Coordinates of C-alpha atoms (C1' of nucleotides) in Angstrom, one line a residue:
Chain A
M259 CA 9.0 -31.3 6.0
E260 CA 8.1 -28.1 7.7
E261 CA 7.2 -26.3 4.5
T262 CA 3.6 -26.3 5.5
S263 CA 2.7 -25.0 9.0
E264 CA 0.8 -27.2 11.4
L265 CA -2.1 -24.8 11.1
M266 CA -2.3 -25.2 7.4
R267 CA -2.0 -29.0 7.5
I268 CA -5.0 -29.2 9.8
R269 CA -7.1 -27.1 7.4
L270 CA -5.9 -29.1 4.4
A271 CA -7.0 -32.2 6.3
K272 CA -10.4 -30.7 6.9
A273 CA -10.9 -30.1 3.2
E274 CA -9.8 -33.6 2.5
A275 CA -12.4 -34.9 5.0
M276 CA -15.1 -32.9 3.2
R277 CA -14.1 -34.4 -0.1
A278 CA -14.1 -37.9 1.4
A279 CA -17.7 -37.2 2.6
G280 CA -18.7 -36.1 -0.9
Q281 CA -18.7 -32.4 -0.2
N282 CA -16.9 -29.7 -2.1
P283 CA -14.7 -27.4 0.0
F284 CA -14.7 -25.0 -3.0
A285 CA -18.4 -25.1 -3.8
N286 CA -20.0 -22.6 -6.1
D287 CA -23.6 -23.3 -5.9
F288 CA -24.7 -20.7 -3.4
R289 CA -26.4 -17.5 -4.6
V290 CA -26.5 -14.3 -2.5
S291 CA -29.6 -12.2 -2.2
H292 CA -28.3 -9.3 -0.1
T293 CA -25.0 -7.9 1.0
L294 CA -24.6 -7.7 4.7
E295 CA -25.2 -4.0 4.6
D296 CA -28.3 -4.6 2.5
V297 CA -29.6 -6.8 5.3
R298 CA -28.9 -4.2 7.9
L299 CA -30.7 -1.5 5.8
S300 CA -33.7 -3.5 5.0
A301 CA -34.3 -5.2 8.3
D302 CA -32.7 -3.1 11.0
A303 CA -35.8 -1.2 12.1
T304 CA -38.2 -4.2 12.0
A305 CA -36.1 -7.1 13.3
P306 CA -38.0 -9.1 16.0
D307 CA -36.5 -11.0 18.9
M308 CA -35.7 -14.6 18.2
N309 CA -38.9 -16.0 19.6
S310 CA -41.1 -13.7 17.6
I311 CA -39.8 -14.5 14.1
D312 CA -42.7 -14.8 11.7
E313 CA -43.1 -18.1 9.8
G314 CA -43.2 -16.1 6.6
A315 CA -40.4 -13.7 7.4
V316 CA -38.0 -12.8 4.6
R317 CA -35.1 -15.3 4.2
Y318 CA -31.8 -13.5 3.6
R319 CA -29.1 -15.3 1.7
V320 CA -25.7 -13.9 2.6
A321 CA -22.1 -14.9 2.1
G322 CA -18.8 -13.6 3.3
R323 CA -15.6 -14.4 5.1
V324 CA -15.6 -15.7 8.6
L325 CA -13.8 -13.2 10.8
A326 CA -14.6 -14.8 14.1
V327 CA -16.6 -17.6 15.7
N328 CA -18.1 -17.6 19.2
D329 CA -18.7 -21.2 19.7
M330 CA -21.0 -22.1 22.7
G331 CA -21.3 -25.8 22.2
K332 CA -24.7 -26.3 20.8
A333 CA -25.0 -22.8 19.4
A334 CA -22.5 -20.3 17.8
F335 CA -22.3 -16.8 16.5
V336 CA -20.3 -16.5 13.3
R337 CA -19.2 -13.0 12.3
L338 CA -19.0 -12.4 8.6
R339 CA -17.5 -9.7 6.4
D340 CA -18.3 -8.9 2.8
R341 CA -17.7 -6.1 0.3
S342 CA -20.2 -3.9 2.1
S343 CA -18.4 -4.1 5.4
T344 CA -17.0 -0.8 6.7
E345 CA -15.3 0.5 9.8
A346 CA -18.7 1.5 11.1
N347 CA -20.1 -2.0 10.6
P348 CA -17.0 -4.3 10.3
V349 CA -18.9 -7.6 10.7
F350 CA -22.4 -9.0 10.6
Q351 CA -23.2 -11.9 12.8
V352 CA -25.2 -15.0 12.0
Y353 CA -26.5 -17.4 14.7
L354 CA -26.4 -21.1 14.4
K355 CA -28.4 -23.3 16.7
K356 CA -28.0 -27.0 16.7
D357 CA -31.7 -27.8 17.2
L358 CA -32.7 -25.5 14.3
L359 CA -29.9 -26.3 11.9
G360 CA -30.1 -30.0 12.6
E361 CA -27.5 -32.2 14.3
D362 CA -25.6 -33.3 11.2
A363 CA -25.4 -29.9 9.6
Y364 CA -24.3 -28.4 12.9
D365 CA -21.7 -31.0 13.5
Q366 CA -20.4 -30.4 10.0
F367 CA -20.1 -26.7 10.7
K368 CA -18.1 -27.3 13.8
A369 CA -15.8 -29.8 12.1
Q370 CA -15.3 -27.8 8.9
V371 CA -15.3 -24.1 9.5
D372 CA -12.4 -22.0 10.6
Q373 CA -11.8 -18.3 10.8
G374 CA -10.9 -17.1 7.3
D375 CA -13.2 -19.5 5.5
I376 CA -15.8 -18.1 3.1
V377 CA -19.3 -19.3 3.9
G378 CA -22.9 -18.8 2.9
A379 CA -25.9 -18.6 5.3
V380 CA -29.6 -18.4 4.9
G381 CA -32.3 -17.4 7.3
P382 CA -34.5 -14.6 8.8
V383 CA -33.2 -11.7 10.8
F384 CA -33.8 -11.2 14.5
R385 CA -32.3 -9.0 17.2
T386 CA -30.4 -10.6 20.1
R387 CA -31.0 -9.7 23.7
R388 CA -28.1 -7.3 23.5
G389 CA -29.8 -5.7 20.5
E390 CA -27.5 -6.9 17.7
L391 CA -29.1 -7.5 14.4
S392 CA -28.4 -11.1 13.4
I393 CA -29.5 -13.8 11.0
L394 CA -30.9 -17.0 12.5
V395 CA -29.3 -19.6 10.2
E396 CA -31.5 -22.3 8.7
R397 CA -29.0 -23.3 6.1
F398 CA -25.2 -23.0 6.2
Q399 CA -22.6 -23.9 3.7
L400 CA -18.9 -23.7 3.5
L401 CA -18.1 -22.1 0.2
T402 CA -14.3 -21.8 0.2
K403 CA -11.9 -23.4 2.6
A404 CA -9.1 -21.1 3.6
Y405 CA -5.9 -23.0 4.1
R406 CA -4.0 -20.1 5.5
P407 CA -5.0 -18.6 8.9
L408 CA -6.0 -15.0 9.2
P409 CA -3.8 -12.5 10.9
D410 CA -4.5 -11.5 14.5
K411 CA -8.2 -10.5 14.6
W412 CA -7.6 -7.7 17.0
H413 CA -4.4 -6.1 15.7
G414 CA -4.8 -7.1 12.0
L415 CA -1.7 -6.9 9.8
T416 CA 0.6 -4.1 10.8
D417 CA 4.0 -5.0 9.3
K418 CA 4.2 -2.8 6.3
E419 CA 6.2 -5.2 4.2
T420 CA 3.7 -7.9 4.7
R421 CA 0.8 -5.5 4.1
F422 CA 2.1 -4.4 0.7
R423 CA 3.4 -7.8 -0.4
Q424 CA 0.2 -9.6 0.7
R425 CA -2.3 -6.8 0.0
Y426 CA -5.0 -9.4 -0.1
A427 CA -4.5 -10.2 3.5
D428 CA -4.3 -6.5 4.3
L429 CA -7.6 -5.9 2.6
I430 CA -9.3 -8.8 4.4
M431 CA -8.4 -7.4 7.7
G432 CA -8.1 -3.6 7.1
L433 CA -11.4 -1.9 6.5
D434 CA -9.6 1.4 6.6
V435 CA -7.4 0.1 3.7
R436 CA -10.5 -0.8 1.7
E437 CA -11.8 2.8 2.4
V438 CA -8.6 4.3 1.0
F439 CA -9.1 2.4 -2.3
R440 CA -12.8 3.2 -2.4
I441 CA -11.9 6.8 -2.2
R442 CA -9.3 6.4 -4.9
A443 CA -11.8 4.7 -7.2
K444 CA -14.2 7.5 -6.5
I445 CA -11.6 10.1 -7.5
V446 CA -11.0 8.4 -10.8
S447 CA -14.6 8.0 -11.6
F448 CA -15.4 11.6 -10.6
I449 CA -12.7 12.9 -12.9
R450 CA -13.9 10.8 -15.8
R451 CA -17.4 12.1 -15.4
F452 CA -16.2 15.7 -14.8
L453 CA -14.2 15.7 -18.1
E454 CA -16.8 13.8 -20.1
D455 CA -19.5 16.3 -19.0
R456 CA -17.3 19.0 -20.6
G457 CA -16.9 17.2 -23.9
Y458 CA -13.6 15.5 -23.3
M459 CA -13.1 12.0 -24.8
E460 CA -11.1 9.4 -23.1
V461 CA -8.4 7.9 -25.3
E462 CA -5.6 5.4 -25.0
T463 CA -2.2 6.1 -26.5
P464 CA 0.9 4.0 -26.6
M465 CA 2.7 2.9 -23.5
L466 CA 5.4 1.4 -25.5
Q467 CA 7.1 4.3 -27.3
A468 CA 10.1 4.5 -29.7
V469 CA 10.8 8.0 -28.3
A470 CA 10.1 8.5 -24.6
G471 CA 9.0 12.1 -24.6
G472 CA 6.6 14.5 -22.9
A473 CA 8.6 14.9 -19.7
A474 CA 12.0 14.9 -18.3
A475 CA 12.8 11.5 -16.8
R476 CA 14.7 8.4 -17.3
P477 CA 12.6 5.7 -19.0
F478 CA 12.4 2.0 -18.7
E479 CA 13.9 0.4 -21.8
T480 CA 12.7 -2.8 -23.4
W481 CA 13.1 -4.7 -26.6
H482 CA 10.7 -5.6 -29.3
N483 CA 11.8 -8.9 -30.8
A484 CA 9.7 -8.9 -34.0
L485 CA 10.8 -5.4 -35.0
G486 CA 14.3 -5.7 -33.6
I487 CA 14.2 -2.3 -31.9
P488 CA 14.4 -0.8 -28.5
L489 CA 11.2 0.5 -27.0
Y490 CA 10.6 2.6 -24.0
L491 CA 7.8 2.6 -21.4
R492 CA 6.2 6.0 -21.6
I493 CA 7.2 8.6 -19.2
A494 CA 4.2 10.7 -20.3
P495 CA 1.4 10.5 -22.9
E496 CA 1.7 14.2 -23.8
L497 CA 3.0 14.1 -27.3
Y498 CA 0.5 11.5 -28.4
L499 CA -2.4 13.3 -26.9
K500 CA -1.4 16.5 -28.8
R501 CA -1.2 14.4 -32.0
L502 CA -4.9 13.6 -31.4
V503 CA -5.7 17.3 -31.0
V504 CA -4.0 17.9 -34.3
G505 CA -6.3 15.1 -35.6
G506 CA -9.3 17.2 -34.6
L507 CA -10.4 15.5 -31.5
E508 CA -9.9 18.9 -29.7
R509 CA -10.7 17.7 -26.2
V510 CA -9.0 14.5 -25.1
Y511 CA -7.9 12.9 -21.9
E512 CA -6.0 9.9 -20.8
L513 CA -6.0 8.6 -17.2
N514 CA -3.5 5.8 -16.9
R515 CA 0.0 4.7 -16.0
N516 CA 3.3 6.4 -16.6
F517 CA 6.6 4.7 -15.9
R518 CA 9.8 6.4 -14.7
N519 CA 13.0 4.6 -14.0
E520 CA 14.0 6.7 -11.0
G521 CA 14.2 6.5 -7.3
M522 CA 11.4 5.2 -5.1
S523 CA 10.3 7.0 -2.1
Q524 CA 7.2 7.9 -0.1
K525 CA 6.2 10.1 -3.0
H526 CA 7.5 8.1 -6.0
N527 CA 6.6 4.7 -7.4
P528 CA 8.2 3.5 -10.7
E529 CA 4.7 3.3 -12.2
F530 CA 2.2 5.9 -11.2
T531 CA -1.2 7.2 -12.5
M532 CA -1.4 10.4 -14.4
L533 CA -4.3 12.3 -15.8
E534 CA -3.5 14.3 -18.8
F535 CA -6.1 16.4 -20.7
Y536 CA -5.9 18.7 -23.6
Q537 CA -8.4 21.3 -24.7
A538 CA -8.2 23.2 -28.0
Y539 CA -9.0 26.9 -28.1
A540 CA -8.1 27.3 -24.4
T541 CA -5.1 28.7 -22.5
Y542 CA -3.5 27.9 -19.2
E543 CA -5.7 30.5 -17.7
D544 CA -8.8 28.5 -18.7
L545 CA -7.2 25.5 -17.1
I546 CA -6.6 27.4 -13.9
A547 CA -10.3 28.1 -13.7
L548 CA -11.2 24.5 -14.7
T549 CA -8.8 23.0 -12.1
Q550 CA -10.2 25.0 -9.2
V551 CA -13.7 23.8 -10.1
M552 CA -12.6 20.2 -10.6
L553 CA -10.7 19.9 -7.3
S554 CA -13.2 21.6 -5.2
E555 CA -16.0 19.5 -6.6
L556 CA -13.9 16.4 -6.3
C557 CA -13.3 17.1 -2.6
V558 CA -17.0 17.6 -2.1
A559 CA -17.7 14.4 -3.9
V560 CA -15.3 12.5 -1.6
H561 CA -15.8 14.3 1.7
G562 CA -19.1 16.2 1.4
R563 CA -17.3 19.5 1.9
D564 CA -14.5 21.4 0.2
T565 CA -11.8 20.8 2.8
T566 CA -9.7 17.9 3.7
E567 CA -7.3 17.1 6.6
Y568 CA -3.7 16.4 5.7
A569 CA -0.7 16.1 8.0
G570 CA -2.4 18.2 10.7
H571 CA -3.5 20.9 8.3
T572 CA -6.9 21.7 6.9
I573 CA -6.6 22.1 3.2
S574 CA -9.3 24.2 1.6
F575 CA -10.3 23.8 -2.1
A576 CA -12.5 26.9 -2.1
A577 CA -11.8 28.9 -5.2
P578 CA -9.9 31.0 -6.0
F579 CA -6.6 29.3 -5.1
A580 CA -3.6 31.4 -4.2
R581 CA -1.5 32.4 -7.2
Y582 CA 2.1 33.6 -7.6
T583 CA 4.7 33.7 -10.3
V584 CA 7.9 31.9 -9.6
R585 CA 9.6 35.1 -8.9
E586 CA 6.8 36.4 -6.7
A587 CA 6.9 33.2 -4.7
L588 CA 10.6 33.6 -4.1
T589 CA 9.9 37.1 -2.8
T590 CA 6.7 36.5 -0.9
I591 CA 7.4 33.1 0.5
A592 CA 11.2 32.9 0.7
G593 CA 11.7 36.6 1.4
I594 CA 14.2 37.1 -1.3
D595 CA 14.5 40.7 -2.4
E596 CA 12.7 41.3 -5.7
S597 CA 15.7 42.8 -7.3
Q598 CA 17.7 39.7 -6.6
T599 CA 15.2 37.4 -8.3
G600 CA 15.8 39.0 -11.7
T601 CA 19.4 38.1 -12.3
L602 CA 21.6 35.1 -11.9
D603 CA 24.0 36.9 -9.7
G604 CA 21.2 38.1 -7.5
L605 CA 19.8 34.5 -7.2
R606 CA 23.3 33.2 -6.3
A607 CA 23.7 35.9 -3.7
A608 CA 20.3 35.1 -2.2
A609 CA 21.1 31.4 -2.1
A610 CA 24.4 32.0 -0.4
E611 CA 22.8 34.2 2.2
R612 CA 20.4 31.3 3.0
G613 CA 23.1 28.6 2.9
V614 CA 21.6 27.0 -0.1
H615 CA 24.1 25.4 -2.4
V616 CA 23.4 26.1 -6.1
D617 CA 25.1 24.5 -9.1
P618 CA 27.6 27.2 -10.2
K619 CA 27.2 26.1 -13.8
A620 CA 23.4 26.3 -13.7
S621 CA 21.7 29.0 -15.8
Y622 CA 19.4 31.7 -14.5
A623 CA 16.3 29.7 -15.4
K624 CA 17.5 26.5 -13.7
T625 CA 18.7 28.4 -10.6
L626 CA 15.5 30.3 -10.3
V627 CA 13.4 27.1 -10.4
F628 CA 15.8 25.3 -8.2
L629 CA 15.6 28.0 -5.5
F630 CA 11.8 27.9 -5.8
E631 CA 11.8 24.2 -5.1
E632 CA 14.3 24.5 -2.3
L633 CA 12.7 27.5 -0.5
C634 CA 9.1 27.6 -1.4
E635 CA 7.6 24.3 -2.4
K636 CA 7.3 22.7 1.0
K637 CA 5.6 25.8 2.4
L638 CA 2.8 25.8 -0.1
L639 CA 0.2 24.0 2.0
Q640 CA -3.0 25.5 0.6
P641 CA -3.6 24.9 -3.1
T642 CA -1.4 27.4 -4.9
F643 CA -0.8 28.1 -8.6
I644 CA 2.7 29.0 -9.5
T645 CA 3.0 30.6 -12.9
R646 CA 5.5 32.2 -15.3
Y647 CA 8.2 29.5 -15.7
P648 CA 11.3 30.1 -17.8
A649 CA 11.1 28.9 -21.4
E650 CA 14.4 27.2 -21.1
I651 CA 13.1 24.5 -18.8
S652 CA 9.7 24.2 -20.6
P653 CA 10.5 22.8 -24.0
L654 CA 6.8 22.0 -24.9
S655 CA 5.2 25.2 -23.6
R656 CA 4.0 28.2 -25.5
K657 CA 6.1 31.3 -25.0
S658 CA 4.3 34.2 -23.4
D659 CA 3.2 36.8 -25.9
E660 CA 4.5 39.6 -23.7
D661 CA 8.0 38.1 -23.1
P662 CA 9.4 35.1 -24.9
E663 CA 11.8 34.3 -22.0
W664 CA 8.8 33.0 -20.1
V665 CA 6.1 30.5 -20.9
D666 CA 2.4 30.4 -20.3
R667 CA 2.5 27.7 -17.7
F668 CA 1.5 26.9 -14.1
E669 CA 2.2 24.2 -11.6
L670 CA -0.2 23.5 -8.7
F671 CA 1.1 22.8 -5.3
I672 CA -0.9 21.4 -2.4
A673 CA 0.4 20.3 1.0
G674 CA 4.0 21.0 -0.2
N675 CA 3.7 18.7 -3.2
E676 CA 3.4 19.4 -6.9
V677 CA 0.1 17.9 -8.0
A678 CA -0.4 19.4 -11.4
N679 CA 1.5 20.9 -14.3
A680 CA -0.1 22.7 -17.2
F681 CA 0.6 25.1 -20.0
S682 CA -0.6 26.6 -23.1
E683 CA 0.9 24.3 -25.7
L684 CA 3.6 25.3 -28.1
N685 CA 2.0 24.7 -31.5
D686 CA 4.6 26.4 -33.8
P687 CA 6.5 23.5 -35.3
V688 CA 9.5 25.7 -36.2
D689 CA 9.8 26.9 -32.6
Q690 CA 9.2 23.4 -31.3
K691 CA 12.0 22.0 -33.5
A692 CA 14.3 24.7 -32.2
R693 CA 13.5 23.9 -28.6
F694 CA 14.1 20.2 -29.3
E695 CA 17.4 21.1 -30.7
D696 CA 18.3 23.0 -27.6
Q697 CA 17.4 19.9 -25.6
V698 CA 19.6 17.7 -27.8
A699 CA 22.4 20.1 -27.2
A700 CA 21.7 20.0 -23.4
R701 CA 21.8 16.2 -23.6
A702 CA 25.1 16.3 -25.4
A703 CA 26.3 18.5 -22.6
G704 CA 25.5 15.8 -20.1
D705 CA 21.9 16.4 -19.2
D706 CA 20.5 12.9 -19.4
E707 CA 17.0 14.1 -18.7
A708 CA 16.9 16.5 -21.6
H709 CA 14.0 15.9 -23.9
P710 CA 14.8 13.7 -27.0
I711 CA 13.7 15.0 -30.4
D712 CA 10.5 13.6 -31.8
H713 CA 10.4 14.2 -35.6
D714 CA 7.0 12.7 -36.1
Y715 CA 5.6 15.1 -33.5
I716 CA 7.1 18.0 -35.4
R717 CA 5.5 16.7 -38.5
A718 CA 2.1 16.5 -36.7
L719 CA 2.5 20.2 -35.6
E720 CA 3.3 21.1 -39.3
Y721 CA -0.3 20.0 -40.1
G722 CA -1.4 22.6 -37.6
M723 CA -2.5 22.1 -34.0
P724 CA -5.1 24.6 -32.8
P725 CA -4.2 26.8 -29.9
T726 CA -4.4 24.3 -27.0
A727 CA -3.9 24.1 -23.3
G728 CA -3.0 20.9 -21.6
Q729 CA -2.5 19.6 -18.0
G730 CA -1.2 16.7 -16.1
I731 CA -2.4 15.8 -12.6
G732 CA -0.8 13.1 -10.5
I733 CA -3.6 10.9 -9.4
D734 CA -1.7 9.1 -6.7
R735 CA -0.8 12.4 -5.0
I736 CA -4.5 13.5 -5.2
A737 CA -5.4 10.2 -3.6
M738 CA -2.8 10.7 -0.9
L739 CA -4.2 14.1 -0.2
L740 CA -7.8 13.1 0.0
T741 CA -7.2 10.0 2.1
G742 CA -4.7 11.7 4.4
R743 CA -2.0 9.1 3.6
D744 CA 1.7 10.2 3.8
S745 CA 3.0 7.4 1.5
I746 CA 2.2 6.7 -2.1
R747 CA 2.4 3.0 -1.2
E748 CA -0.7 3.4 0.8
V749 CA -2.7 4.4 -2.2
I750 CA -1.3 1.9 -4.7
F751 CA -2.6 -1.6 -4.3
F752 CA 0.7 -3.3 -5.2
P753 CA 3.5 -0.8 -4.7
H754 CA 6.8 -2.0 -6.2
M755 CA 9.2 -3.8 -3.9
R756 CA 12.1 -6.0 -4.4
P757 CA 10.8 -9.5 -5.2
E758 CA 10.5 -11.9 -2.3
Q759 CA 12.8 -14.9 -2.2
F760 CA 10.5 -17.9 -2.1
Q761 CA 11.8 -21.2 -0.8
S762 CA 11.3 -24.0 -3.3
G763 CA 8.3 -26.2 -2.7
T764 CA 6.0 -23.9 -0.8
A765 CA 2.4 -25.1 -0.3
D766 CA 2.1 -28.8 -0.9
G767 CA 5.0 -30.9 -1.6
A768 CA 6.0 -30.5 -5.2
P769 CA 9.6 -30.8 -4.1
D770 CA 11.4 -30.1 -7.3
S771 CA 9.1 -27.3 -8.6
G772 CA 10.9 -24.1 -7.8
T773 CA 14.6 -23.8 -7.6
S774 CA 14.5 -21.4 -10.5
G775 CA 16.2 -18.7 -8.5
P776 CA 19.3 -17.6 -10.3
T777 CA 22.3 -19.0 -8.5
D778 CA 24.3 -16.0 -9.5
D779 CA 27.4 -14.8 -7.7
Q780 CA 26.0 -11.9 -5.8
G781 CA 25.9 -8.7 -7.8
Chain B
rG10 C1' 23.6 5.8 -2.6
rG11 C1' 24.4 7.8 3.0
rG12 C1' 22.5 7.6 8.2
rC13 C1' 19.3 5.5 11.9
rC14 C1' 16.0 1.5 13.2
rG15 C1' 13.8 -3.3 12.6
rA16 C1' 13.4 -8.9 11.3
rU17 C1' 11.7 -14.1 17.5
rA18 C1' 5.1 -19.2 16.8
rG19 C1' 0.1 -18.2 11.5
rC20 C1' -0.7 -12.8 13.5
rU21 C1' 0.6 -8.8 17.4
rC22 C1' 4.6 -8.6 20.6
rA23 C1' 7.9 -9.6 25.1
rG24 C1' 12.6 -11.8 26.4
rU25 C1' 17.6 -13.9 27.4
rC26 C1' 23.9 -8.4 31.0
rG27 C1' 26.1 -15.6 26.3
rG28 C1' 23.7 -21.6 28.9
rU29 C1' 19.1 -23.5 22.3
rA30 C1' 12.7 -19.0 24.3
rG31 C1' 7.5 -16.7 26.4
rA32 C1' 2.4 -14.1 26.4
rG33 C1' -2.2 -12.8 23.9
rC34 C1' -5.0 -14.0 19.7
rA35 C1' -5.2 -18.2 16.1
rA36 C1' -4.9 -23.9 16.3
rC37 C1' -6.0 -28.8 18.9
rG38 C1' -9.0 -31.7 23.0
rG39 C1' -13.0 -30.8 26.6
rA40 C1' -17.5 -27.8 29.0
rC41 C1' -21.1 -24.2 27.6
rU42 C1' -28.1 -23.0 23.1
rU43 C1' -28.4 -14.9 23.0
rU44 C1' -22.1 -14.2 22.4
rU45 C1' -19.8 -9.1 21.5
rA46 C1' -11.7 -9.3 21.5
rA47 C1' -17.4 -14.7 24.7
rU48 C1' -15.8 -17.4 29.0
rC49 C1' -13.6 -21.7 31.7
rC50 C1' -10.1 -26.3 31.9
rG51 C1' -6.2 -28.8 29.2
rU52 C1' -2.6 -29.4 24.9
rG53 C1' 0.6 -28.8 20.8
rG54 C1' 3.3 -25.3 17.9
rG55 C1' 9.9 -22.0 16.9
rU56 C1' 16.6 -23.6 12.0
rC57 C1' 14.9 -16.5 17.2
rG58 C1' 16.0 -13.3 8.6
rA59 C1' 20.8 -15.7 6.1
rC60 C1' 26.0 -16.8 6.2
rG61 C1' 30.6 -16.5 8.8
rG62 C1' 33.6 -15.3 13.3
rU63 C1' 34.6 -15.2 18.7
rU64 C1' 33.3 -18.9 22.6
rC65 C1' 33.1 -25.0 26.1
rG66 C1' 28.5 -23.0 24.5
rA67 C1' 25.5 -17.7 20.2
rC68 C1' 18.7 -16.2 19.6
rU69 C1' 21.9 -12.9 22.5
rC70 C1' 28.5 -10.4 21.1
rC71 C1' 31.3 -9.1 16.3
rG72 C1' 31.4 -9.0 10.9
rU73 C1' 29.1 -9.6 6.1
rC74 C1' 24.7 -10.1 3.5
rU75 C1' 19.2 -10.1 2.5
rC76 C1' 14.6 -7.8 3.1
rG77 C1' 11.8 -3.8 5.1
rG78 C1' 10.8 1.0 7.6
rC79 C1' 12.1 6.1 8.5
rU80 C1' 15.3 9.9 6.9
rC81 C1' 18.8 12.6 3.8
rA82 C1' 20.5 12.8 -1.2
rC83 C1' 18.6 12.0 -6.1
rC84 C1' 14.1 12.5 -8.8
rA85 C1' 9.6 18.1 -12.2

RNA sequence: GGGCCGAUAGCUCAGUCGGUAGAGCAACGGACUUUUAAUCCGUGGGUCGACGGUUCGACUCCGUCUCGGCUCACCA
C-alpha cells in the first residue's frame, strides 16, 4: 500500500477536495497576457510602491509554476517560473493579501496550492520595500495540481541518472539546463538560415534504408512486415542526398537524426543529429571557406563574439583555421620525421618508438590515419582542418587530380574532437563501383564496417552527378562545444539509457495493470 | 567488455568499527499582512537498490545481480 508516497496522497486529496467543491484542479480557462519577463521589461522602471498603485494601472495576467511560497498567515509571496525565466531572473514573485483577494479565495489558495503547482495570477505591479518587482494579486487560480513534489528547491536535481530519465524535472529546476537547449535550438535555426540564405534547400530522405550506406558503422536492423524484408536505420543520409544532386537540386541539406549501433560514451549516443549538405560545382576547398564563415558566425550568433570557452581553453573561430595534411599533422604535431610518414615501415617504426601498438596487418593508409588519431587528434584544440586522406579509407570521395592515392577531403577538429567531415564527391560511376567492390572485398576479409555496395546509387551516378562537394557536421558536438558541456547526454534531451524497471501499479492503485515485465531467465 | 566509484525519506546528503537510522529543504498542525533559501513552535514520513551468505542479530561484513557515474578499450 506504499506505492504512493504520503506526499502524493496529500496532494491527490487536495485535488479531490477541489472537485468536491465544484472546482477543477486541471482548469484551462485562464489566459496569459504577459510572460514573467514581459512584465519585468514593461513595468520595471515605473512600478510604484504598494500604496501608490493607480486605480487604472495595467493588470497583468501571468501563469507559471510555483517554485516557492513564503506564507505569512494573512499574506503570502508566491514565486513563479515560466518559459521566460532565466538564471538572471529565476522567479517572479506575486503577492497575495487576504484583505485584497477576499477571505474565501485566500483560504482556498492556502488549502489548495503547493510548490510545483501551476497557477495563474492577475493584478497590477508594485515594488516591495526591499525593491523587488511583484504583482499584487487580485485574482488567483490553480491551473494544474502537481501530485508529485518538486526536488529540493536549493540544490535542484543533481543525480545524473534522475536528471536524464526525468528530464522534465531537470528542466523545471535547472535553468542552466534550459539554457543549454536554448543554445542548441539557436544553433539549429542559425544553420538552417545560413544554408537557406545560400540557396540550399532542406530535404528529408529515408531513415529506413534497405542498404545502410554513406558511412562506416554498424546499423540498427529492423523488419518491414508488409514487404517482408530487413531494413536498416540510416547511419548517414549521404547517398540519398547525392541522388538529389543528380536530380538537379544542386544545393541540398538535411539536418536530422542518424543511428549507429555502437558503443555509448560521453561522445556517442546511438541516435545523434547530423547536418549534411551538398553543393554542386564546388570543391572541398569551397567548403573549407564556407565552414569557417558558418562556424564563426554561428559562434557570434550564440555568444556575441567569435570565441567560446571549452574545458579551460578559449576556442577561437576567427578565420582562417589552422590547416594540415594528415602527414603534416604527424610531423608537426606528433613530431614524426617526415621521411617516416611516407611509408608503412616508417610509420610502424615511428609507432614503435612512441609505444603505440599498430595492427601489423593494417595497410599504409589505415596505419597513417590510425596514428593521426592516436597522436594528433586530442591535441587539436583550436579549429583545424586536416586534409589529404588516403583514397583507400574514403570510398565515396573524389581522388585528387594530382595523385590518385589521395582524396580531396578534409576533417575538422575542434577541442580534440572531430566535428566535420567533407570531401569533393566521387561522381565517376565506374570508379565508384570499383571502390564499392574493394569494400565488399574488405568486408569478406572481416571488416564488418566496410561499406556495402549500393547498386541504385551507381545507377544514379550513371545519369551524371555534377561535380559536387559535401559535408557532414555533428550537431551534438557543436552543441557541446558552444555550451561548454563535456557529455553528449547534456545536449540531448533524452539520452539513451537502459530502460527503468517500474514496479507494477505505480500511481494510483490499478493493481493488476503492469506486470508486463518479461520474466525471463536472466540473459 | 575491463577498472574504480556510487545507490539511505519526495529532493540534497550524513551515519552506524554488526544491535533495524538522522539533518536541511519539502509535507502536516499552529503563529505571523512587504518575504527573499522568510522566521518561530510542534508533528509525521524509510523493505537503507535487489537477491543470497555469514551471524543470536545485517543498513553495516562477504558474494551475486540491477541501475548509474567516471575511466580505459571499442567506435570516423
